[in-house]
Structure formats: C-alpha cells, structure tokens
C-alpha cells in the first residue's frame, strides 16, 4: 500500500490548532515536520472538505515567511500540490464546497505579497497549470450537470499512486469555473505594483494574465474592474532584460479589445500618462524595430492608438502624439524635413503596408475631433490623400527604379484613401477645392469607364466586388462625389457641372445597364449614388434640368420599368427605385420641356404602376412626385387614362390607398367606409391620444403633424388637380370615400380649431362672449358638415342598392329567357329524335306538314278556273307595247322576266291567258 495510506492520518484542524497555539510557537521544527507530513498525505491532491483548513494553514505560513524563510519550501510544496485536481468524496461535494474553493483560490493569489521569488514563481506556474490540464473549451463551462467519474488513477508530477476507491478527482472544468468567480485575476493585476524590482516575475504575471484573459470573458471583466488595462499600459516601458515585457503587455491589451471591451479599455487608456507611454513605445519600435516581430508589435501599438482616437476625450492632440502621427500619414507621398522622418525608411513589406492602412484609418477616427482638422491642414493630409488616389503616370515607376508599393498594395491603399476622403473631404472643403479634388475624382471616374484591360485584385475590405474590374474604384469615387455634392456648396457643384459631370454620370448609368453582367450589391449601390448626385445637382437649377434632358428621361424611364418583384431582392433594388423616383422629382419636375418628354414616354403611367405595386413605405414619395407633376396640365389626362391589369383606374387606386391609410391610422369608419363619428370624422386613434397632450408654441400640434406624417393630404391635393366630378371607374364605395376626401381640408381646419379650444380649456383661459360664440359655432359646423357628408354617403349607398336591384332583375329575366330557350331547344331535339327513330311518327309529321301547306295556299275566286300546275310565274314581268299610243296597253305583249320554277323553257304567252291580279310589279318598254 502507498506511503500516504500507511502514514498515520493527520487531521487538518489539529494542525491548525498546533500552529495557532501560542505555547507551541517556539517549536518551529515541530511545525515544519507536521506540515511536511500533512503535505505528504495530500501529495495526490487536496480534499474539497479540507480546503478551508488548508487555506488557513497557507496564510499562517505566509505570515511567518518573513521571519522564518524555512516556510518557503512548505508553501512551494503546497503550490505544487495545488496543480493537481481537487479530490471529492461524494459527487455533491463540488456544489457543497464551491464557496470554499472560491475562497481558497482568491487567497491563493494573495501569496504574491510574499517577496520571495521562488514562491511567486511557483504561484504563477501553479495558476498556468490549471489551463494546461484542460484543453477542450466545452469542459470549462458550467457546473449544472456534473458527471460522476469512476475511480481512476492519477499521475502526479512526482510519482504515480493508487487513490482510494472512496476519493475521486473533480471534473476538469470545475477549478477553472470557480477560478473565474474567485477574483484571482484582479489580485494578480494589483500585485504588479510590488514587482518593480523583479522584472522576471513581472513577466511571469503578465504571461499568466495573458492566459487568463484569452480563456474567459469573465476574467477580462475582472481584469478591467481592477483597471488592468491602465496598469499594464503604464508599466510596458519599464526596463526588461528579456525584451518581452512590451510584447506581453500589448498582447493583453489586444485580447481585452478583441473580447468586446473596447469602450472600457479605451476609457482607461485615454489619459495623458497612458498616451505618453504608448507614444514612447510606438516610436521606439518605429525607429529601432528591424525584426518581423518588432514590426508586428509596432502595428499593434498603432492599432491600440487608433482605437483610443475614437474617444473624443483622449489627449492624443495635447500629447503631440497626433501631430507626429500625421507626419507619418503623409509619408512617403509628401516630402518633409521633419527630423522624425530623417532616419525612417520603409521596406514596403506587408508590415509597412499594414502600418500605412492603420494610419489612414487613424485619420478617419481623428476627424471626429474638430481640433484635429487644423493638424490635417498643417500636415497637408488632403494633398497626400489625393496623391494616393491619383492615377500613376505611364511607366514612371519602372524607369525611376525606386522601390514602391506593389500593384495589389497600391490598389488597396488607393481604395482606402478614397474611403478616407469620403469622411475627411466634406470637413476640409477649402483644402479640397485648393487641391482640385473635383478634377482628380472626375479623371479617376473617367478612367473607371475606359475599356482598357485592368484586373483588380479585389483584396481587403474596400476591394469587395472589384475583383477583375474597376468596380471598386468607381464605387468609392462615386461615394466621395455624393458626399461633396450633398454639402450643397454651390461653387463646388457648379465646378462639377462645368466639367460635364451630368452627361458623364448619365453615360455611366446607361453603360452599366447595357452590360451583360448581373446586378450585385456594389453595382446597385453605384447606380443609386449616381442618381442621388444627379438629384442634388439638378434640384433647384432649371438649366441643369435642361442638361439632364432627354437622355436623363430615357434613363429614368428605363429604371421605372424595373420588375417590382426585385424590390424585395435584398441586394439594393429598393434603394435604386427610391432614388429613381427622387430623380424624377428633382431632375424632371419643374422643367416643362423635360416634363413633356417624360409624359410622352409614359412616365406618369409608370409612376402609377409603381404606386400600385410598391409597399406602403414608398407611397409618400411617389405621391409627392405625382402631385408636383400634376402642375403640368398635360399630365392629368395621362393619370385619368391609367388602368391596372384588373381595369382599376387612378382615382379608384388613390381612394383605395386612402382607405388603407385610414385603417393604419385607426380612423373610426362604418360599413363601406362611412363616417361613424361625426365629431371626429378623420381623426385616428393615435391622434386622439396626442390630442390630450399640451404642446409648446414652437412645436406643431397633433393635427398639424398628421398632415405631414401620412399620405391623405397628398391624395387630397391630387384630387384637387383631377377634380371631384366625372371621375371614371368609381364604385359606390369609392364615391363614399370621395365624399370624405372632398371635405378633408374643411375637417382638418375644424380639427385645428378644436385643438385651440382644448388648449384654452387646459390653460384655464375663458374666452370673451363673442369669441365663445364663434368657437361654439365652429364646433357646431364641424358636426353639421360631418352629418351632411354622412347623409350624402347614405344617399349614394341607397342609389347603388336600387341599381343593384335593377341589375339583379334584368339578370333574372335574362336567366328566364335563356331557360325557356333551352327548353324549346330540348323539345325540338326530342321531336327530331322521334321523327328519325319512328317511321309512323315521321309519316304523321309529313301529313301534317302537307296539310298545313295546303291550308296556307290562297283559294281561287272561281272554282271553275283551272291553272296549270307547271306554270308558277314570279312577280316581275316585262310588257312590250306594240303601238305608239301612250297610255294604252290594249296591244301590249307581256313576257316573263324570270324563268318559271316548274315547266320548260320560257314561252310567249298570250295576254288573254294571264290573270291581271298576278302582275303587281311590271316594266313598260
């Protein structure tokens, strides 16, 4: 059996009593013997139920170390045992003794107060060993579902021995979970203050903190609660023979930032001491760093500085750190005599490339501080950015033989410079104009549309969508132009127009539409931005609208014909449709020649198609555009002739939108949209809630806000243009709604007066008698008007009901007629079938038919007169007169003008054989 089993069992409580007993204080050797015997018994791990006692023993030893260095070995042996898993006698011990474990681990960190190097070194190794034994991350989590491990054998660092079947190790993640809750990381951060003269131990503590922070978000939060970021930053430049102190410190700061605590970290580092420390560390690495690791460390420090620049309270400018960094931003594009650059040489490696990108990113963050703009002007940042954007001259780089950025690096820097200009250029308008930024961007835009061979690398964030093309350059170039045009600076906009930007942008749009490539998110963004630029340039200038002209109308009409289903594609077609409508409003409306051409291309009909198929969120801008277009009288006929695929007209569509808007607003309506509340005929439920509030004089009231926030006022204004009479294609329900629309302005004015009355009542003001009488009259007019409209609606519905009944009767009579016809057809068919199937019936029908024919013949006047059956003569005859005497037919010859139905050839028949009554139509020769 193992030694620890055969050794006489020593209770922890008795050991504590022995150590605390003042009578045994001089017995140091006895104490050390008992302690070593206890540690030998626990050489395979401490029991959970004994941890509180072990904690007291370690604290007693730590207090006696100063006077009795012999206790150092005891502490080191105990820390060595702490590397092993704790032992449990029952499965429930993990939950029962969880608090004791947390206290033990918390007090374990306090051993850093012992000045002995060996103890501190063993403590750091002990804490780091907790993470060596457990590799899978999922084993570090939770205590909710403890597994019951079987009895096993544990391998200690010194030897292997069998554990009793009644003792088992705790599960792998148990110690790490409780370590997070113990606050051990905070203790280590605070202990750095007493490690000024022990750089090797300080490095061990930093390495331990690095492991703790990289393994758990909870540890990161604990470190920051102890202001660990500030403490680490202030000590990163202290003397360090190993040269790892700065690297470890920056690594911990980066981990804290990556773990999502950016705001807290930057807040702790945004003080003068930390910024100065970062400044010293960065420039030391910049000027002295040669190795790959040194350059990476330099970039990490710059990245941390960049994040600090986001904090507007950071003292980057006051510490002069920002001024020196701006010098680096313009290097090597601009030459400078600054001493900082005298010995600085770029190798154009990947690390230098990353530093350049970080510096450009720093400019964007610093631009949020207006005081930094003066530094930008002094450092000529705008000129440096435009030089990065500028296209390289033909083969100048190859001829000079000077080492420069590679093609892929230059592309990424060019794109990032454009992205930086998008933020900085609007803030430095004077410098932008001085450096001829418009010309530079238009030249770049013209290069983007050239058909020369260019294979974009498409690397990096800014190169998205530009692989194998110039699309990424065009994207950011157009974005910068959009930002500058949006400023509304007239000299800048006029300069762009003088250089032909309108025709250039229209050409780009149509060129992109003519391409066979499918639209992606980048392409749609470019198109939308170009339309926004055109809208901003042409909005208030008639001459520019004329320059927009027919080519612009063709472009707008083309995009208005876009399939409405693409609105929900998720790629950006919805933005493109909105910018197209905005283009109609800003670039077409207001110029009659352009408006007429737009109408001739069915532009108004396309807007109505879009209104019919688009979601509710875009109805407002479309209706506003249609309303402005209605100022041109030619547009009214186009609007009235519009029909959708179901035959619905524009007035009916507008009234349908009115009803949908009122349903959204919660307006009280009866059947068929009738007025149900005469006191509040057009007030919605949300407006009723706001109506109870009191608004200051400089803020619009609920009734006034209602006009601007929904589309009813626009629909009413359009009907004022179209008229309220003789509108085609309206149903009774539409007429009911139209009666409300016609009175919208009256109802809204009366609502405003109601608000005045409520405001007076809420303020406790009593109007004079005449004013009160006027207010009462206004209130009565509101209700009377609504009542009249309601009566008109009832009349409309009653008339419609009568028409429906009349149409129903007519339809019923048609149904009866059709039914009778079907019955007669059926009877006729039955008779036909009976005739063809029964010979007797056929004979009877034949006899009846002959009898009927015989009865229908006219009877002769004289029964003795016999007429030949074969000479049936038609009614058209020819009479030939043989004498010259006029008016005499005595010697006339009557001849048949038509062949007989029966008999042979036509013969001349003597007049005496003809009966004059058969000749009713004759001709005389």
JSON list of C-alpha atoms in Angstrom, two decimals, residues 750-835:
[
{"chain": "A", "resi": 750, "resn": "UNK", "atom": "CA", "xyz": [-62.03, 72.39, -37.89]},
{"chain": "A", "resi": 751, "resn": "UNK", "atom": "CA", "xyz": [-59.68, 69.96, -36.10]},
{"chain": "A", "resi": 752, "resn": "UNK", "atom": "CA", "xyz": [-57.21, 72.80, -35.62]},
{"chain": "A", "resi": 753, "resn": "UNK", "atom": "CA", "xyz": [-59.93, 74.91, -34.07]},
{"chain": "A", "resi": 754, "resn": "UNK", "atom": "CA", "xyz": [-60.85, 72.04, -31.76]},
{"chain": "A", "resi": 755, "resn": "UNK", "atom": "CA", "xyz": [-57.24, 71.95, -30.60]},
{"chain": "A", "resi": 756, "resn": "UNK", "atom": "CA", "xyz": [-57.39, 75.69, -29.91]},
{"chain": "A", "resi": 757, "resn": "UNK", "atom": "CA", "xyz": [-60.50, 75.13, -27.80]},
{"chain": "A", "resi": 758, "resn": "UNK", "atom": "CA", "xyz": [-58.83, 72.31, -25.85]},
{"chain": "A", "resi": 759, "resn": "UNK", "atom": "CA", "xyz": [-55.66, 74.35, -25.31]},
{"chain": "A", "resi": 760, "resn": "UNK", "atom": "CA", "xyz": [-57.70, 77.25, -23.90]},
{"chain": "A", "resi": 761, "resn": "UNK", "atom": "CA", "xyz": [-59.56, 74.88, -21.59]},
{"chain": "A", "resi": 762, "resn": "UNK", "atom": "CA", "xyz": [-56.35, 73.19, -20.39]},
{"chain": "A", "resi": 763, "resn": "UNK", "atom": "CA", "xyz": [-54.74, 76.58, -19.71]},
{"chain": "A", "resi": 764, "resn": "UNK", "atom": "CA", "xyz": [-57.80, 77.74, -17.78]},
{"chain": "A", "resi": 765, "resn": "UNK", "atom": "CA", "xyz": [-58.47, 80.61, -20.18]},
{"chain": "A", "resi": 766, "resn": "UNK", "atom": "CA", "xyz": [-62.07, 81.77, -20.59]},
{"chain": "A", "resi": 767, "resn": "UNK", "atom": "CA", "xyz": [-62.84, 83.44, -23.98]},
{"chain": "A", "resi": 768, "resn": "UNK", "atom": "CA", "xyz": [-64.99, 86.52, -24.10]},
{"chain": "A", "resi": 769, "resn": "UNK", "atom": "CA", "xyz": [-68.64, 86.13, -25.08]},
{"chain": "A", "resi": 770, "resn": "UNK", "atom": "CA", "xyz": [-68.18, 86.88, -28.78]},
{"chain": "A", "resi": 771, "resn": "UNK", "atom": "CA", "xyz": [-65.17, 84.56, -29.05]},
{"chain": "A", "resi": 772, "resn": "UNK", "atom": "CA", "xyz": [-67.01, 81.83, -27.18]},
{"chain": "A", "resi": 773, "resn": "UNK", "atom": "CA", "xyz": [-69.94, 82.18, -29.52]},
{"chain": "A", "resi": 774, "resn": "UNK", "atom": "CA", "xyz": [-67.61, 81.90, -32.52]},
{"chain": "A", "resi": 775, "resn": "UNK", "atom": "CA", "xyz": [-65.95, 78.80, -31.06]},
{"chain": "A", "resi": 776, "resn": "UNK", "atom": "CA", "xyz": [-69.32, 77.19, -30.38]},
{"chain": "A", "resi": 777, "resn": "UNK", "atom": "CA", "xyz": [-70.37, 77.93, -33.95]},
{"chain": "A", "resi": 778, "resn": "UNK", "atom": "CA", "xyz": [-67.17, 76.33, -35.26]},
{"chain": "A", "resi": 779, "resn": "UNK", "atom": "CA", "xyz": [-67.78, 73.21, -33.19]},
{"chain": "A", "resi": 780, "resn": "UNK", "atom": "CA", "xyz": [-71.35, 73.01, -34.48]},
{"chain": "A", "resi": 781, "resn": "UNK", "atom": "CA", "xyz": [-70.19, 73.47, -38.07]},
{"chain": "A", "resi": 782, "resn": "UNK", "atom": "CA", "xyz": [-67.83, 70.52, -37.69]},
{"chain": "A", "resi": 783, "resn": "UNK", "atom": "CA", "xyz": [-70.60, 68.18, -36.61]},
{"chain": "A", "resi": 784, "resn": "UNK", "atom": "CA", "xyz": [-73.09, 69.55, -39.17]},
{"chain": "A", "resi": 785, "resn": "UNK", "atom": "CA", "xyz": [-70.59, 69.12, -42.00]},
{"chain": "A", "resi": 786, "resn": "UNK", "atom": "CA", "xyz": [-69.86, 65.55, -40.98]},
{"chain": "A", "resi": 787, "resn": "UNK", "atom": "CA", "xyz": [-73.58, 64.84, -40.69]},
{"chain": "A", "resi": 788, "resn": "UNK", "atom": "CA", "xyz": [-74.21, 66.17, -44.19]},
{"chain": "A", "resi": 789, "resn": "UNK", "atom": "CA", "xyz": [-71.42, 64.06, -45.59]},
{"chain": "A", "resi": 790, "resn": "UNK", "atom": "CA", "xyz": [-72.83, 61.02, -43.78]},
{"chain": "A", "resi": 791, "resn": "UNK", "atom": "CA", "xyz": [-76.26, 61.71, -45.26]},
{"chain": "A", "resi": 792, "resn": "UNK", "atom": "CA", "xyz": [-74.69, 62.04, -48.70]},
{"chain": "A", "resi": 793, "resn": "UNK", "atom": "CA", "xyz": [-72.96, 58.72, -48.20]},
{"chain": "A", "resi": 794, "resn": "UNK", "atom": "CA", "xyz": [-76.27, 57.08, -47.25]},
{"chain": "A", "resi": 795, "resn": "UNK", "atom": "CA", "xyz": [-77.86, 58.51, -50.39]},
{"chain": "A", "resi": 796, "resn": "UNK", "atom": "CA", "xyz": [-75.03, 57.13, -52.51]},
{"chain": "A", "resi": 797, "resn": "UNK", "atom": "CA", "xyz": [-75.42, 53.69, -50.97]},
{"chain": "A", "resi": 798, "resn": "UNK", "atom": "CA", "xyz": [-79.20, 53.72, -51.40]},
{"chain": "A", "resi": 799, "resn": "UNK", "atom": "CA", "xyz": [-78.89, 54.69, -55.04]},
{"chain": "A", "resi": 800, "resn": "UNK", "atom": "CA", "xyz": [-76.35, 51.95, -55.52]},
{"chain": "A", "resi": 801, "resn": "UNK", "atom": "CA", "xyz": [-78.69, 49.49, -53.85]},
{"chain": "A", "resi": 802, "resn": "UNK", "atom": "CA", "xyz": [-81.50, 50.43, -56.27]},
{"chain": "A", "resi": 803, "resn": "UNK", "atom": "CA", "xyz": [-79.17, 50.00, -59.22]},
{"chain": "A", "resi": 804, "resn": "UNK", "atom": "CA", "xyz": [-78.09, 46.64, -57.87]},
{"chain": "A", "resi": 805, "resn": "UNK", "atom": "CA", "xyz": [-81.73, 45.52, -57.56]},
{"chain": "A", "resi": 806, "resn": "UNK", "atom": "CA", "xyz": [-82.49, 46.69, -61.09]},
{"chain": "A", "resi": 807, "resn": "UNK", "atom": "CA", "xyz": [-79.47, 44.88, -62.44]},
{"chain": "A", "resi": 808, "resn": "UNK", "atom": "CA", "xyz": [-80.48, 41.83, -60.49]},
{"chain": "A", "resi": 809, "resn": "UNK", "atom": "CA", "xyz": [-84.00, 41.85, -62.04]},
{"chain": "A", "resi": 810, "resn": "UNK", "atom": "CA", "xyz": [-82.56, 42.28, -65.51]},
{"chain": "A", "resi": 811, "resn": "UNK", "atom": "CA", "xyz": [-80.18, 39.44, -64.91]},
{"chain": "A", "resi": 812, "resn": "UNK", "atom": "CA", "xyz": [-83.05, 37.30, -63.62]},
{"chain": "A", "resi": 813, "resn": "UNK", "atom": "CA", "xyz": [-85.17, 37.97, -66.72]},
{"chain": "A", "resi": 814, "resn": "UNK", "atom": "CA", "xyz": [-82.23, 37.07, -68.93]},
{"chain": "A", "resi": 815, "resn": "UNK", "atom": "CA", "xyz": [-81.82, 33.85, -66.98]},
{"chain": "A", "resi": 816, "resn": "UNK", "atom": "CA", "xyz": [-85.54, 33.02, -67.53]},
{"chain": "A", "resi": 817, "resn": "UNK", "atom": "CA", "xyz": [-85.29, 33.78, -71.24]},
{"chain": "A", "resi": 818, "resn": "UNK", "atom": "CA", "xyz": [-82.23, 31.60, -71.55]},
{"chain": "A", "resi": 819, "resn": "UNK", "atom": "CA", "xyz": [-84.02, 28.85, -69.64]},
{"chain": "A", "resi": 820, "resn": "UNK", "atom": "CA", "xyz": [-87.03, 28.96, -71.94]},
{"chain": "A", "resi": 821, "resn": "UNK", "atom": "CA", "xyz": [-84.82, 28.87, -74.99]},
{"chain": "A", "resi": 822, "resn": "UNK", "atom": "CA", "xyz": [-83.07, 25.84, -73.56]},
{"chain": "A", "resi": 823, "resn": "UNK", "atom": "CA", "xyz": [-86.43, 24.14, -73.01]},
{"chain": "A", "resi": 824, "resn": "UNK", "atom": "CA", "xyz": [-87.55, 24.86, -76.59]},
{"chain": "A", "resi": 825, "resn": "UNK", "atom": "CA", "xyz": [-84.28, 23.56, -77.91]},
{"chain": "A", "resi": 826, "resn": "UNK", "atom": "CA", "xyz": [-84.71, 20.41, -75.87]},
{"chain": "A", "resi": 827, "resn": "UNK", "atom": "CA", "xyz": [-88.25, 19.88, -77.18]},
{"chain": "A", "resi": 828, "resn": "UNK", "atom": "CA", "xyz": [-87.12, 20.46, -80.76]},
{"chain": "A", "resi": 829, "resn": "UNK", "atom": "CA", "xyz": [-84.39, 17.89, -80.30]},
{"chain": "A", "resi": 830, "resn": "UNK", "atom": "CA", "xyz": [-86.87, 15.41, -78.83]},
{"chain": "A", "resi": 831, "resn": "UNK", "atom": "CA", "xyz": [-89.17, 15.83, -81.81]},
{"chain": "A", "resi": 832, "resn": "UNK", "atom": "CA", "xyz": [-86.28, 15.39, -84.20]},
{"chain": "A", "resi": 833, "resn": "UNK", "atom": "CA", "xyz": [-85.21, 12.21, -82.46]},
{"chain": "A", "resi": 834, "resn": "UNK", "atom": "CA", "xyz": [-88.77, 10.82, -82.53]},
{"chain": "A", "resi": 835, "resn": "UNK", "atom": "CA", "xyz": [-89.10, 11.54, -86.27]}
]
